[in-house]
Amino acid sequence: MAIDNEIKIPEDSRLGGARSVGIVTTQYATFAEPPDQLELDSGQRLGPITLAYETYGTLSAQHDNAVLVFHALSGDAHVAGYNSPDDRKPGWWDLLIGPNKPLDTNRYYIICANVIGGCKGSTGPSSINPQTGAPYGLRFPVITIGDMVKAQRYLVDYLGIEKLLAVVGGSMGGMQALEWAVRFPQRTAAVLAIATTARQSAQGIAFDEVGRQAIMSDANWCEGNYYGSATPSAGLAIARMIAHITYLSDEQMHIKFGRRLQTRDALGYDFSTDFQVESYLKYQGDSFVRRFDANSYLYITKAIDYYDLTAGRGSLLEAFSGVPAEFLVVSFTSDWLYPTYQSKELVRALQANGISTTFLEIPSNYGHDSFLLPNEQLSEAVSDFVDNIYQRVHSVTGKSR
Amino acid sequence: MAIDNEIKIPEDSRLGGARSVGIVTTQYATFAEPPDQLELDSGQRLGPITLAYETYGTLSAQHDNAVLVFHALSGDAHVAGYNSPDDRKPGWWDLLIGPNKPLDTNRYYIICANVIGGCKGSTGPSSINPQTGAPYGLRFPVITIGDMVKAQRYLVDYLGIEKLLAVVGGSMGGMQALEWAVRFPQRTAAVLAIATTARQSAQGIAFDEVGRQAIMSDANWCEGNYYGSATPSAGLAIARMIAHITYLSDEQMHIKFGRRLQTRDALGYDFSTDFQVESYLKYQGDSFVRRFDANSYLYITKAIDYYDLTAGRGSLLEAFSGVPAEFLVVSFTSDWLYPTYQSKELVRALQANGISTTFLEIPSNYGHDSFLLPNEQLSEAVSDFVDNIYQRVHSVTGKSR
């Protein structure tokens, strides 16, 4: 997620606006207390696991209207509304979530949790390791997208939801949506996989690895033991700047910045900031280090790079075998991080399994970040798809009462 | 230039091969001695300026067969042949330069000089500043592509060449070729601009700036005063890794590496190297820091980012007004650093000026690096274009004798 700093907040998303969920409180729940720890894909065990989460709307009596939203790399549980009246910005997907919005909180019960490995309230490398009384640092086990969804299953159980109406996510959130559908095929009716991939590409791994190297070669990183001291902020800022370029598009950068100068009316002939695009990137890097933990960045990008839905499952075709959910797959024309051809691979494997699949490639200049920005086509597709599923599921559960 | 480490050397390019120029010696010449220093585009003055250069073939009696080759960001004067019998690899464009090769040294006199700002024998930030007796470091003035070609004009004058047959370059070398044609329109008959652009894009600036930030935030950088101490090698390696990704293509990285693991038969669940693509990138970074100066990287990327052929010239159309040379413009389908649309902008402006222009978009998976790799279409295009120019120029100078 990149340009959330810049989203112009529509009137109806503003605090007090008729289509805002208003003030929401982040909640916390703890699972996997020893000795019942979570067995991770690595074979290691993790627990206790605290998840920070938010919910919006009301769970129906039939528990048939729950939608689990997964966040991307730098996201968190706060997907809609405001945590306090002083908040300047709403949650990261407020455009889609609220009364009479595509994921309509008058109708649906929306859940979003911070991933494990994160730094926004869920257990991660900056959390206290109960065995040592100090932050985990690199003692935190390397986790996978599969581990993220296994942790979130605790929450779904805890909330008393046997079967979700839908799982929804963009980017790394889309990976979690796919993984949920394959790991827990009976536990969602629908999957919305947006601007995502079934397996991280070599180019994607390459960008992430350079970011990790930037963090790990920062003299303040200290093998991850920097809590309470100076943080590897320069390395993390560089990692963020690299990643940020991959969230935009060549065309959008040309339109937005071109070769325009930042403050001076001529080239500076020095190594300070000449161009607006340089200033913008530095701002993105600097603001990111104030809100994100460098070790979490290592762990989450590693989970992304490890992501391969086919691993241990033979092929994409076999991975989706027997999955009963319906799918909406969305890509954006200018997304070169998870390009359309990767979505089409997904769609081919789904269709070959006879799975009901809607595929939409949305024209957009905004690159990978398109999924976070106002987009009529995305809003309509999400709204129509989920409403459709809801009508069907609701008529069934209505009958079964 | 990226994957020269990996080029398989064809039999006829090997030392002793019939199509190799064999052993060549890098030469040095010094110009712009005070008080006749070079006035740079910044208004600062630089001198004395030493240029490292190599030549291949023999200058004709009419001085009408000289071809000036410009190198890219990390290149040098050693474009063909071997500097010693022990060299494992020939010069960086040996594929194109030698007896009976596209730039045929039986016919042409080829010149290549290391750019100013560089670290391969020409005056740059690691050179001794005669005013202080110590390396320039950041006292070296910020230079432009225009300054690079102005410095090389001294060499062309020194070699007694009034008019070059052709100027040739790929990537930053192509920028120099374009700049030469516009700055010194009477001093070349032809221009070969390969995998290049008339102005660095916002995305290109962004990638370069992140690389510079990686260098400048390395604790060893010390505002550029690291000569004789530990060098900012971690930062330079990161800069190189970022840039290296932009030299390849998504498709080629998929073919070459995919998600293949490096040494282990399973994921490591740690932050060491899992994937071949990670290992490859680290190797590229590590080997680069042994052969390149971090300050030169700053200066040369800055020159690239400053490059805008239209600056001070109104438009691309106006920039090429009155340029008498003929042009060959070549792009590669998978080059996303200098994509085809940027070459087409060049071609449109050239053709609108009535300039004889040949444009070729070559299908290739190898991304920006395509121009450095064996490619039949590139070889043929260069050979045909230069031979054609030579026939015409030679018949004229032949008559005028």
mmCIF file of N, CA and C in Angstrom, chain B residues 57 86 123 143 157 184 228 268 287 291 298 302 387 391 401:
data_model
loop_
_atom_site.group_PDB
_atom_site.id
_atom_site.type_symbol
_atom_site.label_atom_id
_atom_site.label_comp_id
_atom_site.label_asym_id
_atom_site.label_seq_id
_atom_site.Cartn_x
_atom_site.Cartn_y
_atom_site.Cartn_z
ATOM 1 N N GLY B 57 41.784 -0.380 -34.804
ATOM 2 C CA GLY B 57 41.812 -0.099 -36.236
ATOM 3 C C GLY B 57 42.749 1.078 -36.513
ATOM 4 N N ASP B 86 46.201 -12.266 -19.768
ATOM 5 C CA ASP B 86 45.539 -12.962 -18.659
ATOM 6 C C ASP B 86 44.068 -12.601 -18.505
ATOM 7 N N THR B 123 39.266 11.654 -15.368
ATOM 8 C CA THR B 123 39.148 12.496 -14.175
ATOM 9 C C THR B 123 37.757 12.389 -13.573
ATOM 10 N N ILE B 143 28.547 17.051 -13.025
ATOM 11 C CA ILE B 143 28.706 17.135 -14.484
ATOM 12 C C ILE B 143 27.442 16.623 -15.178
ATOM 13 N N ASP B 157 39.575 16.129 -31.207
ATOM 14 C CA ASP B 157 40.464 17.158 -31.776
ATOM 15 C C ASP B 157 41.915 16.676 -31.745
ATOM 16 N N PHE B 184 27.417 19.409 -31.473
ATOM 17 C CA PHE B 184 28.463 19.556 -32.493
ATOM 18 C C PHE B 184 27.940 19.004 -33.815
ATOM 19 N N GLY B 228 40.867 5.970 1.070
ATOM 20 C CA GLY B 228 41.873 5.591 2.064
ATOM 21 C C GLY B 228 41.265 4.960 3.303
ATOM 22 N N GLY B 268 14.497 -21.860 3.682
ATOM 23 C CA GLY B 268 15.355 -21.848 4.866
ATOM 24 C C GLY B 268 14.674 -21.317 6.121
ATOM 25 N N SER B 287 30.270 -7.898 -6.668
ATOM 26 C CA SER B 287 31.348 -7.782 -7.653
ATOM 27 C C SER B 287 31.451 -6.337 -8.152
ATOM 28 N N ARG B 291 34.826 -3.035 -8.345
ATOM 29 C CA ARG B 291 35.334 -2.405 -9.564
ATOM 30 C C ARG B 291 34.810 -0.996 -9.780
ATOM 31 N N LEU B 298 27.394 8.184 -7.866
ATOM 32 C CA LEU B 298 26.555 9.365 -7.605
ATOM 33 C C LEU B 298 26.602 10.336 -8.771
ATOM 34 N N LYS B 302 23.616 11.099 -11.526
ATOM 35 C CA LYS B 302 23.085 12.470 -11.525
ATOM 36 C C LYS B 302 23.102 13.030 -12.953
ATOM 37 N N ASP B 387 28.124 0.935 -42.575
ATOM 38 C CA ASP B 387 28.734 0.669 -43.878
ATOM 39 C C ASP B 387 28.162 1.601 -44.954
ATOM 40 N N GLN B 391 30.255 4.212 -47.129
ATOM 41 C CA GLN B 391 30.309 4.201 -48.599
ATOM 42 C C GLN B 391 30.093 5.608 -49.141
ATOM 43 N N ARG B 401 39.850 14.171 -53.023
ATOM 44 C CA ARG B 401 41.307 14.112 -52.888
ATOM 45 C C ARG B 401 42.001 14.797 -54.039
#
